[in-house]
mmCIF file of C-alpha atoms in Angstrom:
data_model
loop_
_atom_site.group_PDB
_atom_site.id
_atom_site.type_symbol
_atom_site.label_atom_id
_atom_site.label_comp_id
_atom_site.label_asym_id
_atom_site.label_seq_id
_atom_site.Cartn_x
_atom_site.Cartn_y
_atom_site.Cartn_z
ATOM 1 C CA MET A 1481 -41.326 13.511 -175.939
ATOM 2 C CA THR A 1482 -44.238 11.834 -177.757
ATOM 3 C CA THR A 1483 -45.622 8.727 -175.901
ATOM 4 C CA LEU A 1484 -45.268 5.368 -177.762
ATOM 5 C CA LYS A 1485 -48.454 3.411 -177.904
ATOM 6 C CA ILE A 1486 -49.278 -0.031 -178.929
ATOM 7 C CA ALA A 1487 -52.878 -0.421 -180.069
ATOM 8 C CA PRO A 1488 -53.976 -4.151 -180.525
ATOM 9 C CA SER A 1489 -56.600 -4.480 -183.101
ATOM 10 C CA ILE A 1490 -59.677 -6.225 -181.883
ATOM 11 C CA LEU A 1491 -60.603 -6.981 -185.532
ATOM 12 C CA ALA A 1492 -58.062 -9.850 -185.384
ATOM 13 C CA ALA A 1493 -59.381 -11.154 -181.930
ATOM 14 C CA ASP A 1494 -62.002 -13.895 -181.089
ATOM 15 C CA TYR A 1495 -65.410 -12.214 -181.789
ATOM 16 C CA ALA A 1496 -67.042 -14.782 -179.454
ATOM 17 C CA ASN A 1497 -65.120 -13.561 -176.456
ATOM 18 C CA PHE A 1498 -64.587 -9.745 -176.617
ATOM 19 C CA ALA A 1499 -64.558 -9.592 -172.795
ATOM 20 C CA SER A 1500 -61.718 -11.882 -172.372
ATOM 21 C CA GLU A 1501 -59.821 -10.547 -175.299
ATOM 22 C CA LEU A 1502 -60.159 -7.001 -173.877
ATOM 23 C CA ALA A 1503 -58.814 -8.452 -170.561
ATOM 24 C CA ARG A 1504 -55.882 -10.038 -172.397
ATOM 25 C CA ILE A 1505 -55.025 -6.742 -174.048
ATOM 26 C CA GLU A 1506 -55.030 -5.028 -170.667
ATOM 27 C CA GLU A 1507 -52.818 -7.638 -169.216
ATOM 28 C CA THR A 1508 -50.125 -6.709 -171.719
ATOM 29 C CA GLY A 1509 -49.881 -3.276 -170.479
ATOM 30 C CA ALA A 1510 -51.232 -1.774 -173.618
ATOM 31 C CA LYS A 1511 -53.478 1.338 -172.987
ATOM 32 C CA TYR A 1512 -55.287 1.398 -176.388
ATOM 33 C CA VAL A 1513 -57.433 -1.021 -178.291
ATOM 34 C CA HIS A 1514 -58.202 -0.157 -182.129
ATOM 35 C CA ILE A 1515 -61.663 -0.948 -183.037
ATOM 36 C CA ASP A 1516 -62.311 -1.078 -186.968
ATOM 37 C CA ILE A 1517 -65.897 -0.144 -188.008
ATOM 38 C CA MET A 1518 -66.571 -1.233 -191.608
ATOM 39 C CA ASP A 1519 -69.864 -0.754 -193.506
ATOM 40 C CA GLY A 1520 -69.322 -2.808 -196.544
ATOM 41 C CA GLN A 1521 -69.496 0.220 -198.753
ATOM 42 C CA PHE A 1522 -66.417 2.321 -198.161
ATOM 43 C CA VAL A 1523 -64.503 -0.926 -197.905
ATOM 44 C CA PRO A 1524 -65.626 -4.372 -199.126
ATOM 45 C CA ASN A 1525 -66.052 -5.813 -195.569
ATOM 46 C CA ILE A 1526 -68.446 -5.500 -192.628
ATOM 47 C CA SER A 1527 -67.451 -5.637 -188.994
ATOM 48 C CA PHE A 1528 -69.548 -4.222 -186.246
ATOM 49 C CA GLY A 1529 -71.221 -0.816 -185.000
ATOM 50 C CA ALA A 1530 -71.847 1.257 -182.024
ATOM 51 C CA ASP A 1531 -73.867 -1.313 -180.097
ATOM 52 C CA VAL A 1532 -70.893 -3.742 -180.105
ATOM 53 C CA VAL A 1533 -68.483 -0.943 -179.045
ATOM 54 C CA ALA A 1534 -71.004 -0.141 -176.196
ATOM 55 C CA SER A 1535 -70.998 -3.833 -175.068
ATOM 56 C CA MET A 1536 -67.196 -3.849 -175.129
ATOM 57 C CA ARG A 1537 -67.096 -0.586 -173.053
ATOM 58 C CA LYS A 1538 -68.795 -2.445 -170.096
ATOM 59 C CA HIS A 1539 -65.752 -4.746 -169.910
ATOM 60 C CA SER A 1540 -62.821 -2.490 -170.268
ATOM 61 C CA LYS A 1541 -61.261 0.782 -169.191
ATOM 62 C CA LEU A 1542 -58.845 0.794 -172.402
ATOM 63 C CA VAL A 1543 -58.738 3.786 -174.667
ATOM 64 C CA PHE A 1544 -61.148 2.922 -177.361
ATOM 65 C CA ASP A 1545 -59.602 4.116 -180.706
ATOM 66 C CA CYS A 1546 -62.480 3.659 -183.191
ATOM 67 C CA HIS A 1547 -61.494 3.827 -186.830
ATOM 68 C CA LEU A 1548 -64.533 4.282 -188.968
ATOM 69 C CA MET A 1549 -64.352 2.966 -192.492
ATOM 70 C CA VAL A 1550 -67.842 4.067 -193.530
ATOM 71 C CA ILE A 1551 -69.426 6.310 -195.937
ATOM 72 C CA ASN A 1552 -70.445 9.704 -194.361
ATOM 73 C CA PRO A 1553 -69.228 9.012 -190.824
ATOM 74 C CA GLU A 1554 -70.611 12.175 -189.512
ATOM 75 C CA ARG A 1555 -73.870 10.263 -189.289
ATOM 76 C CA TYR A 1556 -72.647 8.110 -186.483
ATOM 77 C CA VAL A 1557 -70.825 10.614 -184.196
ATOM 78 C CA ASP A 1558 -73.408 10.720 -181.482
ATOM 79 C CA ALA A 1559 -73.849 6.996 -181.512
ATOM 80 C CA PHE A 1560 -70.242 6.303 -181.010
ATOM 81 C CA ALA A 1561 -69.796 9.107 -178.319
ATOM 82 C CA GLN A 1562 -72.605 7.426 -176.482
ATOM 83 C CA ALA A 1563 -71.141 3.920 -176.853
ATOM 84 C CA GLY A 1564 -68.014 5.034 -175.076
ATOM 85 C CA ALA A 1565 -65.530 5.761 -177.903
ATOM 86 C CA ASP A 1566 -62.568 7.817 -176.818
ATOM 87 C CA ILE A 1567 -61.135 8.628 -180.215
ATOM 88 C CA MET A 1568 -63.202 8.653 -183.494
ATOM 89 C CA THR A 1569 -60.981 8.568 -186.554
ATOM 90 C CA ILE A 1570 -62.460 9.042 -189.964
ATOM 91 C CA HIS A 1571 -61.314 8.971 -193.534
ATOM 92 C CA THR A 1572 -60.734 12.023 -195.628
ATOM 93 C CA GLU A 1573 -62.071 9.982 -198.553
ATOM 94 C CA SER A 1574 -65.360 9.078 -196.779
ATOM 95 C CA THR A 1575 -67.235 12.415 -196.685
ATOM 96 C CA LEU A 1576 -67.424 15.561 -198.643
ATOM 97 C CA HIS A 1577 -67.570 17.547 -195.373
ATOM 98 C CA ILE A 1578 -64.477 16.320 -193.684
ATOM 99 C CA HIS A 1579 -63.915 19.603 -191.689
ATOM 100 C CA GLY A 1580 -67.389 19.625 -190.363
ATOM 101 C CA ALA A 1581 -67.288 16.050 -189.428
ATOM 102 C CA LEU A 1582 -64.154 16.520 -187.324
ATOM 103 C CA GLN A 1583 -65.780 19.584 -185.548
ATOM 104 C CA LYS A 1584 -68.821 17.420 -184.766
ATOM 105 C CA ILE A 1585 -66.441 14.710 -183.266
ATOM 106 C CA LYS A 1586 -64.841 17.306 -180.995
ATOM 107 C CA ALA A 1587 -68.204 18.787 -179.974
ATOM 108 C CA ALA A 1588 -69.335 15.350 -178.891
ATOM 109 C CA GLY A 1589 -66.428 15.159 -176.457
ATOM 110 C CA MET A 1590 -64.233 12.750 -178.277
ATOM 111 C CA LYS A 1591 -60.763 13.183 -179.643
ATOM 112 C CA ALA A 1592 -60.733 13.535 -183.504
ATOM 113 C CA GLY A 1593 -58.583 11.649 -185.812
ATOM 114 C CA VAL A 1594 -58.268 11.629 -189.556
ATOM 115 C CA VAL A 1595 -57.102 8.841 -191.802
ATOM 116 C CA ILE A 1596 -55.658 8.683 -195.266
ATOM 117 C CA ASN A 1597 -55.497 5.611 -197.567
ATOM 118 C CA PRO A 1598 -52.160 4.581 -199.299
ATOM 119 C CA GLY A 1599 -53.216 6.415 -202.493
ATOM 120 C CA THR A 1600 -54.181 9.733 -200.892
ATOM 121 C CA PRO A 1601 -51.626 12.437 -200.776
ATOM 122 C CA VAL A 1602 -50.744 14.139 -197.333
ATOM 123 C CA THR A 1603 -51.607 17.559 -198.775
ATOM 124 C CA VAL A 1604 -55.348 16.817 -197.959
ATOM 125 C CA LEU A 1605 -54.483 17.021 -194.310
ATOM 126 C CA GLU A 1606 -53.182 20.571 -194.253
ATOM 127 C CA PRO A 1607 -56.490 22.374 -193.750
ATOM 128 C CA LEU A 1608 -57.416 19.929 -190.901
ATOM 129 C CA LEU A 1609 -54.157 19.671 -188.656
ATOM 130 C CA SER A 1610 -55.248 22.335 -186.121
ATOM 131 C CA LEU A 1611 -58.595 20.336 -185.513
ATOM 132 C CA ILE A 1612 -57.151 16.953 -184.966
ATOM 133 C CA ASP A 1613 -55.670 14.829 -182.149
ATOM 134 C CA GLN A 1614 -54.464 11.985 -184.352
ATOM 135 C CA VAL A 1615 -53.479 11.278 -187.980
ATOM 136 C CA LEU A 1616 -53.722 7.647 -189.131
ATOM 137 C CA ILE A 1617 -51.603 6.668 -192.033
ATOM 138 C CA MET A 1618 -52.863 3.396 -193.546
ATOM 139 C CA THR A 1619 -49.852 1.219 -194.450
ATOM 140 C CA VAL A 1620 -52.158 -1.314 -196.188
ATOM 141 C CA ASN A 1621 -55.428 -0.823 -198.260
ATOM 142 C CA PRO A 1622 -58.196 -0.675 -195.724
ATOM 143 C CA GLY A 1623 -60.830 -3.369 -195.302
ATOM 144 C CA PHE A 1624 -59.116 -6.646 -194.389
ATOM 145 C CA GLY A 1625 -56.430 -7.744 -191.828
ATOM 146 C CA GLY A 1626 -53.359 -9.783 -192.624
ATOM 147 C CA GLN A 1627 -52.135 -7.706 -195.476
ATOM 148 C CA ALA A 1628 -48.419 -6.904 -196.297
ATOM 149 C CA PHE A 1629 -46.970 -3.722 -195.255
ATOM 150 C CA ILE A 1630 -46.598 -1.108 -197.985
ATOM 151 C CA PRO A 1631 -43.109 0.517 -197.368
ATOM 152 C CA GLU A 1632 -43.757 3.546 -199.600
ATOM 153 C CA CYS A 1633 -46.231 4.710 -196.989
ATOM 154 C CA LEU A 1634 -43.268 5.550 -194.645
ATOM 155 C CA GLU A 1635 -42.511 8.679 -196.804
ATOM 156 C CA LYS A 1636 -46.065 9.847 -195.893
ATOM 157 C CA VAL A 1637 -45.425 9.314 -192.092
ATOM 158 C CA ALA A 1638 -42.235 11.262 -192.454
ATOM 159 C CA ALA A 1639 -44.117 14.079 -194.433
ATOM 160 C CA VAL A 1640 -46.887 14.290 -191.826
ATOM 161 C CA ALA A 1641 -44.360 14.392 -188.909
ATOM 162 C CA LYS A 1642 -42.627 17.357 -190.746
ATOM 163 C CA MET A 1643 -45.948 19.141 -191.129
ATOM 164 C CA ARG A 1644 -46.621 18.795 -187.552
ATOM 165 C CA ASP A 1645 -43.219 20.035 -186.576
ATOM 166 C CA VAL A 1646 -43.361 23.093 -188.895
ATOM 167 C CA LYS A 1647 -46.757 24.049 -187.363
ATOM 168 C CA GLY A 1648 -45.618 23.424 -183.848
ATOM 169 C CA LEU A 1649 -48.497 20.980 -183.095
ATOM 170 C CA SER A 1650 -48.550 17.754 -181.050
ATOM 171 C CA PHE A 1651 -51.080 15.241 -182.598
ATOM 172 C CA ASP A 1652 -50.265 11.635 -182.532
ATOM 173 C CA ILE A 1653 -49.196 9.900 -185.808
ATOM 174 C CA GLU A 1654 -50.632 6.315 -186.077
ATOM 175 C CA VAL A 1655 -49.880 3.564 -188.528
ATOM 176 C CA ASP A 1656 -52.222 0.615 -189.320
ATOM 177 C CA GLY A 1657 -51.586 -2.416 -191.493
ATOM 178 C CA GLY A 1658 -48.742 -4.920 -191.590
ATOM 179 C CA VAL A 1659 -47.301 -3.696 -188.443
ATOM 180 C CA ASP A 1660 -45.107 -6.365 -186.774
ATOM 181 C CA ASP A 1661 -41.722 -6.792 -185.158
ATOM 182 C CA THR A 1662 -39.915 -6.313 -188.527
ATOM 183 C CA THR A 1663 -41.735 -3.136 -189.660
ATOM 184 C CA ILE A 1664 -42.480 -1.215 -186.436
ATOM 185 C CA ARG A 1665 -38.950 0.233 -185.956
ATOM 186 C CA ALA A 1666 -39.081 1.883 -189.428
ATOM 187 C CA CYS A 1667 -42.532 3.217 -188.679
ATOM 188 C CA TYR A 1668 -41.173 4.849 -185.537
ATOM 189 C CA GLN A 1669 -38.148 6.213 -187.209
ATOM 190 C CA ALA A 1670 -40.338 7.865 -189.890
ATOM 191 C CA GLY A 1671 -42.277 9.703 -186.935
ATOM 192 C CA ALA A 1672 -45.140 7.344 -185.868
ATOM 193 C CA ASN A 1673 -45.764 6.904 -182.333
ATOM 194 C CA VAL A 1674 -49.088 4.925 -182.294
ATOM 195 C CA PHE A 1675 -48.822 1.391 -183.806
ATOM 196 C CA VAL A 1676 -51.813 -0.794 -184.624
ATOM 197 C CA ALA A 1677 -51.278 -4.451 -184.825
ATOM 198 C CA GLY A 1678 -53.706 -7.131 -185.371
ATOM 199 C CA SER A 1679 -52.845 -10.315 -187.096
ATOM 200 C CA TYR A 1680 -49.342 -10.379 -185.651
ATOM 201 C CA LEU A 1681 -50.663 -10.152 -182.188
ATOM 202 C CA PHE A 1682 -53.683 -12.433 -182.190
ATOM 203 C CA LYS A 1683 -52.581 -15.224 -184.470
ATOM 204 C CA ALA A 1684 -49.913 -16.115 -181.826
ATOM 205 C CA SER A 1685 -50.818 -17.922 -178.734
ATOM 206 C CA ASP A 1686 -49.066 -15.657 -176.372
ATOM 207 C CA LEU A 1687 -50.341 -12.116 -176.886
ATOM 208 C CA ALA A 1688 -48.305 -10.518 -174.055
ATOM 209 C CA ASN A 1689 -45.198 -12.008 -175.517
ATOM 210 C CA GLN A 1690 -46.030 -10.581 -178.967
ATOM 211 C CA VAL A 1691 -46.578 -6.969 -177.538
ATOM 212 C CA LYS A 1692 -43.181 -7.429 -175.735
ATOM 213 C CA ASN A 1693 -41.624 -8.319 -179.065
ATOM 214 C CA LEU A 1694 -43.022 -5.084 -180.535
ATOM 215 C CA ARG A 1695 -41.559 -3.021 -177.584
ATOM 216 C CA THR A 1696 -38.211 -4.757 -177.996
ATOM 217 C CA ALA A 1697 -38.139 -3.896 -181.783
ATOM 218 C CA LEU A 1698 -39.077 -0.329 -180.985
ATOM 219 C CA ASN A 1699 -36.257 0.067 -178.611
ATOM 220 C CA ALA A 1700 -33.712 -1.714 -180.745
#
């Protein structure tokens, strides 16, 4: 049985209070925190880099699920390993050498994840599946929080789950974008087991209650 995981996205949190925001996440019982790294080139937004991740690491024992939306992410593998990232997830669209980049992540001691955008077919994943610990299916176009969920992406989740079963593999399937208490159940039914939520969680005053709502929706 695949473990279900809620991964609050720190991108939607209060940037001036990362230590307290990480503590709030831990208090909800969530084990993961999703950390979006954006370079302003691969996506039209800039967030933060390995130094900020290293500063967060001092304040938390959560699993750091680092999602790199950057050009040529293989350049940053060592920096994020040293910063304390547990999982480094990179886009198939971001490098000409995705297979080698994933090998480098594994060699650095991190779990390796691969991401595909809404417009990318799942077939690009087939040569990579034996290398990875996680597939992230973007359910919005990457770069900004608060976007509406793209329902068509559920077909891709189901296709990846089928590929996993056929090959007898056990990687996690993660969804990111527009995940809330009205969309999370469909993501689960399609085959996802890791659910990234940002705006839905952090725009509410009671973070723990919002996580509880997601869990309730999952178990409906």
